Short mmCIF file of C-alpha atoms in Angstrom, two decimals:
data_model
loop_
_atom_site.label_atom_id
_atom_site.label_comp_id
_atom_site.label_asym_id
_atom_site.label_seq_id
_atom_site.Cartn_x
_atom_site.Cartn_y
_atom_site.Cartn_z
CA MET W 4 205.79 2.72 -42.48
CA SER W 5 207.09 -0.63 -41.42
CA GLU W 6 205.85 -0.18 -37.85
CA THR W 7 202.23 -0.14 -38.81
CA LYS W 8 202.54 -3.50 -40.44
CA GLU W 9 203.67 -5.09 -37.20
CA ILE W 10 200.53 -4.19 -35.27
CA ILE W 11 198.47 -7.32 -35.35
CA ILE W 12 195.35 -7.16 -33.29
CA SER W 13 194.67 -10.34 -31.46
CA THR W 14 191.37 -10.27 -29.57
CA ASP W 15 192.30 -12.86 -27.01
CA LYS W 16 195.26 -10.82 -25.76
CA ILE W 17 193.25 -7.66 -25.12
CA HIS W 18 192.73 -7.20 -21.43
CA THR W 19 189.21 -5.97 -20.72
CA ASP W 20 188.27 -4.25 -17.51
CA GLN W 21 184.88 -3.84 -16.00
CA TYR W 22 183.35 -0.42 -16.03
CA LEU W 23 182.52 0.92 -12.61
CA VAL W 24 179.54 3.23 -12.97
CA ASN W 25 177.85 5.17 -10.23
CA MET W 26 174.09 4.99 -10.49
CA GLY W 27 172.97 7.71 -8.18
CA PRO W 28 173.10 9.34 -5.63
CA GLN W 29 171.16 11.76 -7.82
CA HIS W 30 169.33 9.54 -10.22
CA PRO W 31 165.60 9.84 -10.81
CA SER W 32 164.95 6.12 -10.82
CA THR W 33 166.61 5.46 -7.48
CA HIS W 34 163.70 7.29 -5.82
CA GLY W 35 165.92 9.18 -3.46
CA VAL W 36 169.51 9.47 -2.48
CA LEU W 37 170.73 5.96 -3.15
CA ARG W 38 174.05 5.18 -4.78
CA LEU W 39 174.60 1.92 -6.60
CA LEU W 40 178.14 1.12 -7.67
CA VAL W 41 177.52 -0.98 -10.76
CA SER W 42 180.26 -3.02 -12.46
CA LEU W 43 179.45 -3.36 -16.12
CA GLU W 44 180.76 -5.61 -18.81
CA GLY W 45 179.63 -3.65 -21.80
CA GLU W 46 175.97 -3.18 -21.11
CA VAL W 47 175.58 -6.21 -18.90
CA VAL W 48 175.51 -5.75 -15.16
CA HIS W 49 178.13 -7.86 -13.47
CA HIS W 50 177.86 -6.82 -9.86
CA ILE W 51 175.97 -4.20 -7.85
CA GLN W 52 177.23 -2.73 -4.63
CA PRO W 53 174.65 -0.46 -2.95
CA HIS W 54 176.10 2.37 -0.90
CA VAL W 55 173.75 3.79 1.68
CA GLY W 56 174.21 6.57 4.18
CA TYR W 57 173.59 9.71 2.14
CA ILE W 58 170.49 10.66 4.08
CA HIS W 59 171.22 8.83 7.29
CA SER W 60 169.21 10.68 9.90
CA GLY W 61 170.21 8.84 13.05
CA ILE W 62 166.68 8.08 14.12
CA GLU W 63 167.71 5.08 16.22
CA LYS W 64 170.15 7.23 18.18
CA MET W 65 167.63 10.05 18.56
CA CYS W 66 165.17 7.56 20.02
CA GLU W 67 167.50 6.94 22.95
CA ALA W 68 167.00 10.47 24.19
CA ILE W 69 163.22 10.77 23.95
CA SER W 70 160.26 9.09 25.57
CA TYR W 71 158.17 6.32 24.04
CA PRO W 72 155.22 8.42 22.77
CA GLN W 73 157.77 10.73 21.15
CA ILE W 74 159.52 7.83 19.38
CA ILE W 75 156.35 7.13 17.44
CA HIS W 76 156.38 10.48 15.67
CA LEU W 77 159.93 9.80 14.44
CA THR W 78 158.93 6.50 12.87
CA ASP W 79 156.65 8.41 10.49
CA ARG W 80 159.77 9.82 8.92
CA MET W 81 161.40 6.49 8.15
CA ASP W 82 159.06 4.72 5.80
CA TYR W 83 156.77 7.63 5.08
CA LEU W 84 154.54 5.53 2.85
CA SER W 85 153.69 3.04 5.58
CA ALA W 86 153.67 5.51 8.45
CA HIS W 87 150.70 3.87 10.15
CA MET W 88 152.37 0.48 10.29
CA ASN W 89 155.59 1.93 11.66
CA ASN W 90 153.66 3.82 14.32
CA GLU W 91 151.72 0.74 15.21
CA ALA W 92 154.84 -1.38 15.59
CA VAL W 93 156.25 0.91 18.28
CA ALA W 94 152.88 1.26 19.97
CA LEU W 95 152.37 -2.52 20.03
CA CYS W 96 155.89 -3.08 21.33
CA VAL W 97 155.31 -0.71 24.26
CA GLU W 98 151.87 -2.19 24.93
CA ASN W 99 153.27 -5.72 24.95
CA ALA W 100 156.04 -4.69 27.32
CA LEU W 101 153.55 -3.13 29.72
CA GLN W 102 150.99 -5.92 29.09
CA VAL W 103 148.28 -3.45 28.21
CA GLU W 104 145.30 -4.79 26.30
CA VAL W 105 143.80 -2.18 23.98
CA PRO W 106 140.05 -2.10 23.23
CA ASP W 107 138.68 -3.80 20.14
CA ARG W 108 137.81 -0.44 18.64
CA VAL W 109 141.47 0.53 18.61
CA LYS W 110 142.43 -2.76 16.98
CA TYR W 111 139.83 -2.35 14.24
CA ILE W 112 140.75 1.24 13.49
CA ARG W 113 144.45 0.42 13.45
CA THR W 114 143.90 -2.42 11.01
CA ILE W 115 141.77 -0.29 8.70
CA MET W 116 144.40 2.44 8.77
CA ASP W 117 147.15 -0.10 8.05
CA GLU W 118 145.34 -1.43 5.04
CA LEU W 119 144.50 2.06 3.79
CA SER W 120 148.13 3.03 3.95
CA ARG W 121 149.10 -0.22 2.26
CA LEU W 122 146.72 0.72 -0.54
CA ALA W 123 148.18 4.22 -0.73
CA SER W 124 151.71 2.86 -0.73
CA HIS W 125 151.01 0.33 -3.45
CA GLN W 126 149.25 2.98 -5.52
CA LEU W 127 152.31 5.19 -5.34
CA TRP W 128 154.56 2.22 -6.11
CA TRP W 129 152.42 1.36 -9.13
CA CYS W 130 152.48 4.83 -10.59
CA VAL W 131 156.22 5.21 -10.00
CA MET W 132 156.88 1.80 -11.49
CA GLY W 133 155.15 2.86 -14.67
CA MET W 134 157.01 6.13 -14.68
CA ASP W 135 160.39 4.40 -14.32
CA LEU W 136 159.61 2.39 -17.43
CA GLY W 137 158.49 5.44 -19.35
CA ALA W 138 154.71 5.41 -18.92
CA LEU W 139 153.98 8.80 -17.44
CA THR W 140 150.18 8.30 -17.56
CA THR W 141 150.30 5.83 -14.70
CA PHE W 142 151.93 8.42 -12.50
CA PHE W 143 148.94 10.74 -12.72
CA TYR W 144 146.35 7.99 -12.41
CA GLY W 145 147.98 6.47 -9.36
CA LEU W 146 148.36 9.80 -7.58
CA ARG W 147 144.77 10.73 -8.43
CA ASP W 148 143.43 7.72 -6.53
CA ARG W 149 145.92 8.04 -3.71
CA GLU W 150 144.66 11.56 -3.06
CA HIS W 151 141.38 10.17 -1.69
CA ILE W 152 143.21 8.06 0.89
CA LEU W 153 145.35 11.01 1.92
CA ASP W 154 142.18 13.04 2.39
CA ILE W 155 140.82 10.32 4.67
CA PHE W 156 144.04 10.44 6.67
CA GLU W 157 143.99 14.21 6.82
CA GLU W 158 140.44 14.32 8.08
CA THR W 159 140.93 11.73 10.81
CA CYS W 160 144.60 12.05 11.74
CA GLY W 161 145.29 15.69 10.95
CA ALA W 162 148.15 15.05 8.56
CA ARG W 163 148.54 13.44 5.20
CA MET W 164 151.76 11.49 5.54
CA THR W 165 153.40 12.13 8.90
CA VAL W 166 150.24 11.03 10.63
CA ASN W 167 151.43 10.14 14.16
CA TYR W 168 148.04 8.58 14.82
CA ASN W 169 149.00 5.78 17.20
CA LEU W 170 149.98 6.25 20.80
CA PRO W 171 151.01 3.61 23.32
CA GLY W 172 147.66 2.41 24.56
CA GLY W 173 145.46 3.58 21.75
CA LEU W 174 145.01 6.34 19.23
CA MET W 175 145.57 10.06 19.13
CA PHE W 176 141.94 10.86 18.27
CA ASP W 177 138.77 8.94 17.69
CA ILE W 178 137.83 8.49 14.05
CA HIS W 179 136.15 11.43 12.38
CA PRO W 180 132.36 11.08 11.99
CA ASN W 181 132.77 11.09 8.21
CA PHE W 182 135.41 8.37 8.28
CA GLN W 183 133.30 5.32 7.51
CA LYS W 184 131.34 7.02 4.77
CA ARG W 185 134.48 8.36 3.15
CA VAL W 186 136.24 4.99 3.24
CA LYS W 187 133.23 3.24 1.74
CA ASP W 188 132.93 5.85 -0.99
CA PHE W 189 136.61 5.48 -1.75
CA LEU W 190 136.47 1.68 -1.91
CA LYS W 191 133.45 1.79 -4.20
CA GLU W 192 135.25 4.15 -6.53
CA PHE W 193 138.61 2.44 -6.33
CA LYS W 194 137.13 -0.93 -7.24
CA THR W 195 136.25 0.55 -10.60
CA LYS W 196 139.68 2.17 -10.93
CA LEU W 197 141.84 -0.85 -10.11
CA PRO W 198 140.87 -2.77 -13.28
CA GLU W 199 142.00 0.32 -15.18
CA TYR W 200 145.45 -0.18 -13.71
CA ASP W 201 145.56 -3.63 -15.26
CA GLU W 202 144.39 -2.38 -18.62
CA LEU W 203 146.85 0.49 -18.65
CA LEU W 204 150.00 -1.26 -17.53
CA THR W 205 149.66 -4.96 -16.76
CA GLY W 206 148.61 -5.96 -20.23
CA ASN W 207 150.79 -3.45 -22.01
CA VAL W 208 153.18 -5.20 -24.36
CA ILE W 209 156.08 -2.80 -23.80
CA PHE W 210 155.77 -3.16 -20.06
CA ARG W 211 155.55 -6.95 -20.25
CA GLN W 212 158.69 -7.17 -22.33
CA ARG W 213 160.54 -5.18 -19.68
CA VAL W 214 159.45 -7.28 -16.70
CA ASP W 215 158.65 -10.82 -17.86
CA ASN W 216 161.37 -13.34 -16.95
CA ILE W 217 163.68 -10.65 -15.65
CA GLY W 218 165.22 -10.35 -12.22
CA HIS W 219 164.77 -13.86 -10.89
CA LEU W 220 165.20 -14.39 -7.19
CA THR W 221 165.21 -17.94 -5.92
CA LEU W 222 163.53 -18.99 -2.70
CA GLU W 223 166.90 -19.81 -1.13
CA ASP W 224 168.27 -16.37 -1.92
CA ALA W 225 165.10 -14.69 -0.72
CA ILE W 226 165.37 -16.41 2.65
CA ALA W 227 169.14 -15.95 2.88
CA TRP W 228 168.94 -12.21 2.20
CA GLY W 229 165.82 -11.72 4.31
CA VAL W 230 163.70 -10.45 1.45
CA THR W 231 160.20 -9.98 2.85
CA GLY W 232 156.96 -8.48 1.72
CA PRO W 233 155.60 -8.90 -1.79
CA SER W 234 159.17 -9.17 -3.09
CA GLY W 235 159.84 -12.21 -0.94
CA ARG W 236 156.42 -13.74 -1.51
CA GLY W 237 157.03 -13.55 -5.24
CA SER W 238 159.80 -16.10 -4.73
CA GLY W 239 157.54 -18.37 -2.71
CA PHE W 240 158.75 -17.22 0.73
CA SER W 241 155.67 -17.28 2.93
CA CYS W 242 156.54 -14.34 5.16
CA ASP W 243 153.32 -12.43 5.80
CA VAL W 244 153.46 -11.35 9.44
CA ARG W 245 149.72 -10.70 9.31
CA LYS W 246 149.23 -14.45 8.83
CA HIS W 247 152.08 -15.93 10.81
CA GLN W 248 152.06 -13.69 13.86
CA PRO W 249 148.72 -11.87 13.73
CA TYR W 250 148.39 -8.59 15.56
CA SER W 251 145.55 -6.04 15.99
CA ALA W 252 142.41 -7.17 14.17
CA TYR W 253 144.09 -9.45 11.65
CA PRO W 254 143.07 -12.66 13.48
CA MET W 255 139.43 -11.62 13.01
CA VAL W 256 139.48 -11.11 9.25
CA GLN W 257 139.62 -13.48 6.31
CA PHE W 258 142.30 -12.81 3.76
CA GLU W 259 144.71 -14.70 1.60
CA GLU W 260 148.46 -14.55 1.56
CA LYS W 261 149.32 -14.23 -2.10
CA LEU W 262 152.25 -16.42 -3.05
CA ASP W 263 154.03 -17.28 -6.26
CA THR W 264 157.14 -19.29 -6.93
CA LYS W 265 158.35 -17.79 -10.17
CA GLY W 266 160.25 -14.94 -8.58
CA ASP W 267 160.62 -12.61 -11.55
CA SER W 268 159.84 -8.91 -11.81
CA PHE W 269 156.37 -9.44 -13.19
CA VAL W 270 155.36 -11.72 -10.33
CA ARG W 271 156.46 -9.13 -7.81
CA TYR W 272 154.39 -6.60 -9.73
CA ARG W 273 151.33 -8.85 -9.93
CA LEU W 274 151.42 -9.76 -6.24
CA ARG W 275 151.24 -6.10 -5.27
CA ILE W 276 148.21 -5.58 -7.48
CA GLU W 277 146.61 -8.65 -5.89
CA GLU W 278 147.50 -7.34 -2.44
CA MET W 279 145.51 -4.22 -3.21
CA TRP W 280 142.44 -6.39 -3.82
CA GLU W 281 143.13 -8.21 -0.54
CA SER W 282 143.44 -4.89 1.30
CA ILE W 283 140.10 -3.77 -0.10
CA HIS W 284 138.66 -7.09 1.05
CA ILE W 285 140.03 -6.66 4.58
CA ILE W 286 138.74 -3.09 4.92
CA GLU W 287 135.29 -4.13 3.72
CA GLN W 288 135.07 -6.74 6.45
CA LEU W 289 135.98 -4.26 9.18
CA ILE W 290 134.56 -0.91 8.18
CA ASP W 291 130.92 -1.63 9.11
CA ASN W 292 131.73 -3.49 12.31
CA ILE W 293 133.90 -1.02 14.21
CA PRO W 294 132.83 -1.72 17.81
CA GLU W 295 131.87 1.04 20.21
CA GLY W 296 134.22 1.86 23.03
CA ASP W 297 137.17 3.97 24.02
CA TYR W 298 139.76 4.92 21.50
CA ALA W 299 142.57 4.78 24.02
CA VAL W 300 143.49 3.21 27.32
CA LYS W 301 144.42 5.64 30.06
CA MET W 302 148.17 5.40 30.37
CA LYS W 303 150.48 6.94 32.92
CA GLY W 304 151.80 10.40 32.19
CA VAL W 305 155.35 9.12 32.00
CA ILE W 306 155.57 5.68 30.41
CA LYS W 307 158.38 3.55 31.80
CA LEU W 308 159.06 0.12 30.40
CA PRO W 309 160.25 -2.68 32.67
CA GLU W 310 163.85 -3.75 32.27
CA GLY W 311 164.37 -6.14 29.39
CA GLU W 312 164.25 -6.56 25.65
CA PHE W 313 161.12 -6.33 23.56
CA TYR W 314 160.53 -7.07 19.91
CA GLN W 315 157.47 -6.52 17.78
CA ARG W 316 157.11 -7.08 14.08
CA VAL W 317 154.41 -5.90 11.74
CA GLU W 318 153.83 -6.22 8.03
CA SER W 319 154.49 -2.88 6.41
CA ALA W 320 153.81 -2.25 2.74
CA ARG W 321 157.35 -3.29 1.87
CA GLY W 322 157.78 -6.28 4.15
CA GLU W 323 158.50 -7.14 7.71
CA PHE W 324 159.11 -4.12 9.92
CA GLY W 325 160.51 -4.86 13.35
CA VAL W 326 161.05 -2.77 16.46
CA TYR W 327 163.55 -3.94 19.04
CA ILE W 328 163.63 -2.00 22.28
CA VAL W 329 166.12 -2.56 25.07
CA SER W 330 164.90 -0.89 28.22
CA ASP W 331 166.74 -0.25 31.44
CA GLY W 332 163.62 0.83 33.29
CA LYS W 333 163.88 4.53 32.54
CA LYS W 334 161.42 6.67 30.61
CA ASN W 335 163.57 6.54 27.49
CA PRO W 336 164.93 3.36 25.92
CA TYR W 337 168.52 2.20 26.30
CA ARG W 338 168.68 1.11 22.67
CA VAL W 339 166.22 0.99 19.80
CA LYS W 340 166.76 -0.98 16.62
CA PHE W 341 164.43 -0.88 13.66
CA ARG W 342 164.46 -3.77 11.26
CA SER W 343 163.45 -2.06 8.07
CA PRO W 344 162.27 -4.15 5.13
CA GLY W 345 163.79 -1.90 2.49
CA PHE W 346 167.34 -2.42 3.75
CA SER W 347 167.21 -6.20 3.39
CA ASN W 348 165.36 -6.06 0.10
CA LEU W 349 167.88 -3.63 -1.40
CA PHE W 350 170.88 -5.87 -0.80
CA ALA W 351 169.26 -8.77 -2.65
CA LEU W 352 169.30 -6.55 -5.74
CA ASN W 353 172.68 -7.98 -6.73
CA LYS W 354 171.23 -11.49 -6.89
CA MET W 355 168.34 -10.31 -9.04
CA ALA W 356 169.98 -7.94 -11.47
CA ALA W 357 173.41 -9.54 -12.08
CA GLY W 358 173.56 -10.78 -15.65
CA HIS W 359 170.87 -8.45 -16.94
CA LYS W 360 171.23 -5.27 -18.95
CA ILE W 361 171.59 -1.97 -17.12
CA ALA W 362 168.21 -0.81 -18.41
CA ASP W 363 166.63 -3.80 -16.70
CA LEU W 364 168.23 -2.77 -13.43
CA VAL W 365 165.82 0.16 -13.27
CA ALA W 366 162.85 -2.14 -13.78
CA ILE W 367 164.05 -4.62 -11.18
CA MET W 368 164.72 -1.89 -8.66
CA SER W 369 161.20 -0.54 -9.17
CA THR W 370 159.65 -3.88 -8.32
CA LEU W 371 161.44 -3.83 -4.96
CA ASP W 372 159.52 -0.69 -3.99
CA LEU W 373 162.42 1.04 -2.26
CA VAL W 374 161.90 3.95 0.09
CA ILE W 375 165.26 5.45 0.87
CA PRO W 376 164.59 6.91 4.36
CA ASP W 377 163.45 3.42 5.30
CA ILE W 378 166.85 2.07 4.26
CA ASP W 379 168.91 4.96 5.68
CA ARG W 380 167.04 5.52 8.87
CA MET I 26 157.33 -19.21 -41.99
CA ASN I 27 155.96 -19.99 -38.57
CA GLY I 28 158.35 -17.47 -37.06
CA LEU I 29 157.14 -14.76 -39.39
CA PHE I 30 153.56 -15.54 -38.47
CA GLU I 31 154.43 -15.30 -34.78
CA TYR I 32 156.19 -12.00 -35.39
CA ILE I 33 153.19 -10.48 -37.16
CA LYS I 34 150.93 -11.79 -34.39
CA THR I 35 153.09 -10.05 -31.75
CA VAL I 36 152.94 -6.79 -33.68
CA PHE I 37 149.15 -6.89 -33.81
CA LYS I 38 148.93 -7.92 -30.17
CA GLY I 39 151.22 -5.04 -29.26
CA VAL I 40 149.11 -2.54 -31.16
CA GLY I 41 146.03 -4.04 -29.49
CA THR I 42 147.36 -3.54 -25.96
CA LEU I 43 148.45 -0.01 -26.80
CA LEU I 44 144.92 0.74 -28.00
CA THR I 45 143.48 -0.71 -24.78
CA GLY I 46 145.54 1.73 -22.77
CA MET I 47 144.72 4.61 -25.07
CA LYS I 48 141.04 3.83 -24.74
CA ILE I 49 141.23 4.70 -21.04
CA THR I 50 143.33 7.82 -21.46
CA GLY I 51 141.10 8.86 -24.36
CA SER I 52 137.94 8.39 -22.32
CA TYR I 53 139.35 10.69 -19.63
CA PHE I 54 140.38 13.16 -22.31
CA PHE I 55 136.73 13.52 -23.32
CA ARG I 56 135.52 13.75 -19.72
CA PRO I 57 137.37 16.85 -18.54
CA TRP I 58 134.80 17.56 -15.81
CA LYS I 59 136.12 14.50 -13.95
CA HIS I 60 139.17 16.46 -12.84
CA VAL I 61 140.39 16.21 -9.28
CA THR I 62 142.99 18.96 -9.10
CA GLN I 63 142.48 22.28 -7.33
CA GLN I 64 143.67 25.63 -8.63
CA TYR I 65 145.47 26.35 -5.39
CA PRO I 66 146.56 29.98 -5.22
CA GLU I 67 143.36 31.07 -6.97
CA ASN I 68 141.05 29.22 -4.60
CA ARG I 69 142.49 30.72 -1.41
CA GLU I 70 139.20 32.31 -0.41
CA THR I 71 137.26 29.09 -0.63
CA LEU I 72 139.98 26.69 0.45
CA LYS I 73 139.02 25.07 3.73
CA MET I 74 141.33 22.67 5.50
CA PHE I 75 140.01 19.78 7.55
CA ASP I 76 139.16 20.53 11.19
CA ARG I 77 141.95 18.40 12.57
CA PHE I 78 144.58 19.63 10.12
CA ARG I 79 147.80 20.37 11.96
CA GLY I 80 149.28 23.56 10.54
CA GLU I 81 150.84 25.30 13.55
CA VAL I 82 150.41 25.59 17.29
CA ILE I 83 148.31 28.57 18.28
CA MET I 84 146.99 29.89 21.56
CA PRO I 85 143.45 31.23 21.27
CA HIS I 86 142.61 34.39 23.20
CA ASN I 87 139.15 35.62 24.07
CA GLU I 88 137.86 39.14 23.56
CA ASN I 89 139.35 40.34 26.90
CA ASN I 90 142.83 39.25 25.76
CA GLU I 91 142.76 36.29 28.11
CA HIS I 92 144.12 32.81 27.47
CA LEU I 93 144.00 29.51 29.33
CA CYS I 94 147.73 28.90 29.77
CA THR I 95 148.96 28.44 33.34
CA GLY I 96 152.62 28.12 32.41
CA CYS I 97 152.90 24.59 33.78
CA GLY I 98 155.38 23.53 31.09
CA ILE I 99 153.86 20.14 30.28
CA CYS I 100 153.84 20.99 26.58
CA GLU I 101 157.54 21.81 26.79
CA LEU I 102 158.22 18.40 28.38
CA ASN I 103 156.17 16.57 25.77
CA CYS I 104 157.74 18.26 22.78
CA PRO I 105 160.13 15.83 21.10
CA ASN I 106 162.39 18.41 19.50
CA GLY I 107 162.41 21.44 21.73
CA SER I 108 160.09 23.63 19.68
CA ILE I 109 158.42 25.03 22.79
CA GLU I 110 160.07 27.12 25.46
CA ILE I 111 158.12 28.24 28.49
CA ILE I 112 159.30 31.29 30.38
CA SER I 113 157.21 31.58 33.50
CA MET I 114 157.08 34.26 36.18
CA SER I 115 155.53 34.45 39.58
CA VAL I 116 152.70 36.88 40.20
CA LEU I 117 150.96 37.87 43.39
CA THR I 118 147.35 36.85 43.58
CA GLU I 119 144.70 39.00 45.28
CA ASP I 120 145.08 37.13 48.57
CA GLY I 121 148.81 37.78 48.60
CA LYS I 122 150.01 34.33 47.49
CA LYS I 123 152.70 33.81 44.90
CA LYS I 124 151.49 32.03 41.82
CA ARG I 125 153.20 30.86 38.66
CA ALA I 126 152.04 32.48 35.44
CA ILE I 127 153.16 32.45 31.86
CA ASP I 128 155.54 35.18 30.83
CA LYS I 129 156.38 33.99 27.32
CA HIS I 130 155.23 30.91 25.48
CA ILE I 131 157.91 30.73 22.79
CA TYR I 132 157.17 28.53 19.83
CA HIS I 133 159.85 27.70 17.26
CA LEU I 134 157.83 26.92 14.17
CA GLY I 135 160.96 26.01 12.23
CA MET I 136 161.68 23.08 14.51
CA CYS I 137 158.11 21.85 14.92
CA THR I 138 157.16 18.49 13.43
CA PHE I 139 153.41 18.95 14.07
CA CYS I 140 153.13 15.76 16.07
CA ASN I 141 150.25 17.06 18.23
CA LEU I 142 151.79 15.74 21.47
CA CYS I 143 151.82 19.17 23.14
CA VAL I 144 148.17 19.81 22.31
CA LYS I 145 147.25 16.34 23.51
CA ALA I 146 149.11 16.84 26.79
CA CYS I 147 147.90 20.35 27.65
CA PRO I 148 145.77 20.04 30.81
CA THR I 149 143.80 23.24 30.24
CA GLY I 150 143.44 23.15 26.47
CA ALA I 151 145.30 26.42 26.12
CA ILE I 152 147.05 25.53 22.86
CA ILE I 153 145.42 24.06 19.80
CA MET I 154 146.48 23.26 16.27
CA GLY I 155 145.76 26.02 13.78
CA GLN I 156 144.99 25.51 10.14
CA GLU I 157 147.35 28.04 8.63
CA PHE I 158 149.80 26.28 6.36
CA GLU I 159 151.48 29.05 4.38
CA HIS I 160 154.50 29.43 6.61
CA ALA I 161 157.07 30.69 4.12
CA VAL I 162 158.95 33.77 5.38
CA TRP I 163 161.96 35.71 4.14
CA ASP I 164 163.75 35.68 7.47
CA ARG I 165 163.97 32.66 9.70
CA THR I 166 163.81 34.69 12.90
CA LYS I 167 160.17 35.26 12.03
CA LEU I 168 159.59 31.55 12.62
CA THR I 169 160.09 32.05 16.34
CA LYS I 170 156.79 33.21 17.73
CA VAL I 171 155.49 34.23 21.12
CA LEU I 172 152.09 32.63 21.40
CA ASN I 173 150.62 34.63 24.29
CA LEU I 174 149.75 38.10 23.10
CA PRO I 175 151.39 41.10 24.80
CA GLY I 176 149.44 42.22 27.84
CA SER I 177 147.37 39.05 27.95
CA LYS I 178 146.60 37.27 31.17
CA ILE I 179 145.07 34.03 32.27
CA ALA I 180 141.30 33.75 32.19
CA GLN I 181 139.38 33.55 35.46
CA GLY I 182 138.67 30.13 36.88
CA VAL I 183 141.41 28.12 35.15
CA LYS I 184 142.71 25.55 37.62
CA GLU I 185 146.24 24.31 37.39
#
């Protein structure tokens, strides 16, 4: 009886440890096989350590054994939502190395395809973002509109996601005769659907409470961690490759680089919605003016790059995508390195989410628009 | 007092935004003919894939069981993942010369990534992309196919 009296609880002598919680690898809101080792103090996130490698597919190593046209079809499998941009990056890199100038028709079609896949990617991001925060309606509405773009891809490229439409020196096929009409029909319809997105989610009070003033990323951190794309531009980092190092038909079109300095989750969300309007604007400028001409330059049967190092960057839907090829003059590269936007964006998550609640981590991660095969390529 | 007023204002604003969203979902609820989904297994008879859809590699034969494949092996070289194996043989032509011909055009559907590079590279247009997409089988050995039909031969006039 006397022992119980002696137990005096003093709160300042209790040693508290941080919880280490695995979020993932199988977690619905990580959008794939991503494992985050989260240290928690109660419900507050203290530190996040992402662990990648669960679906590492060794694409860079595989590229060393195959020829340049064959590399392109592997890049579809990395960031499957911006397959056209990935394809184009490799194609442009090889063309620059060989100093091949592609016809204007190719440039126009490539740019239209890029913007269409950016639209499709942002649509999927939007619907998944809503779903992560509990609004299942957005998931169906986003996928409904994305279906039209995938139909356009399927008709012209022959596949819905793993398109493999670009080749060094041009395109796999010419555009389908229905292409222009279909794209115009889609744009006309989508312009009435995009305001619905705002009404459904952007103005929604529950959604706003989850994203407003949450997940701040400063400009210094964005630059230091290499956060590009809409995520970086939300922090005021002007990093649009389409503006700063224009490729294909981007020098010929008028568009705005959307920037904001606030750097919270909602800004990253809003910039992507605004980018969709910009993409529509770019496609409208190009779709009626596709010049006549060849859809490909005649290339040699076996493409050999001169000895040296070549780098090409493009703006994918998630940020800056880079292809670095080291060639030793053979038909296959000596080394290929892909700079994937998702990888850099993911590791800035710690800066954004530390200090917030674990439920906010899901919202912040959604605004980064992660595609796991892009990270674990 | 001001805080209470703000609180009530937020509640009404919240209900307002919820109603805005429900207006859209409600309007689609009363327009069920605006649906975009297809009843897939039921619409098999009418389902038509796009012309360029890449379902599998096929080798078309004409009515005399003749194809256009010369057995040159360019498709095998262009395949990124070894889905195509060419087994060629030499045959004697009518004027007594030896000539290469296709014995077996083996196609591993299970390894194919449908990249279209083989079809693009084929000099005679012997292989094309088919539109069949229901490839599920019970046994994976069935995924290895021989594309040239038994007893088939090359059509007249195909130059290598």
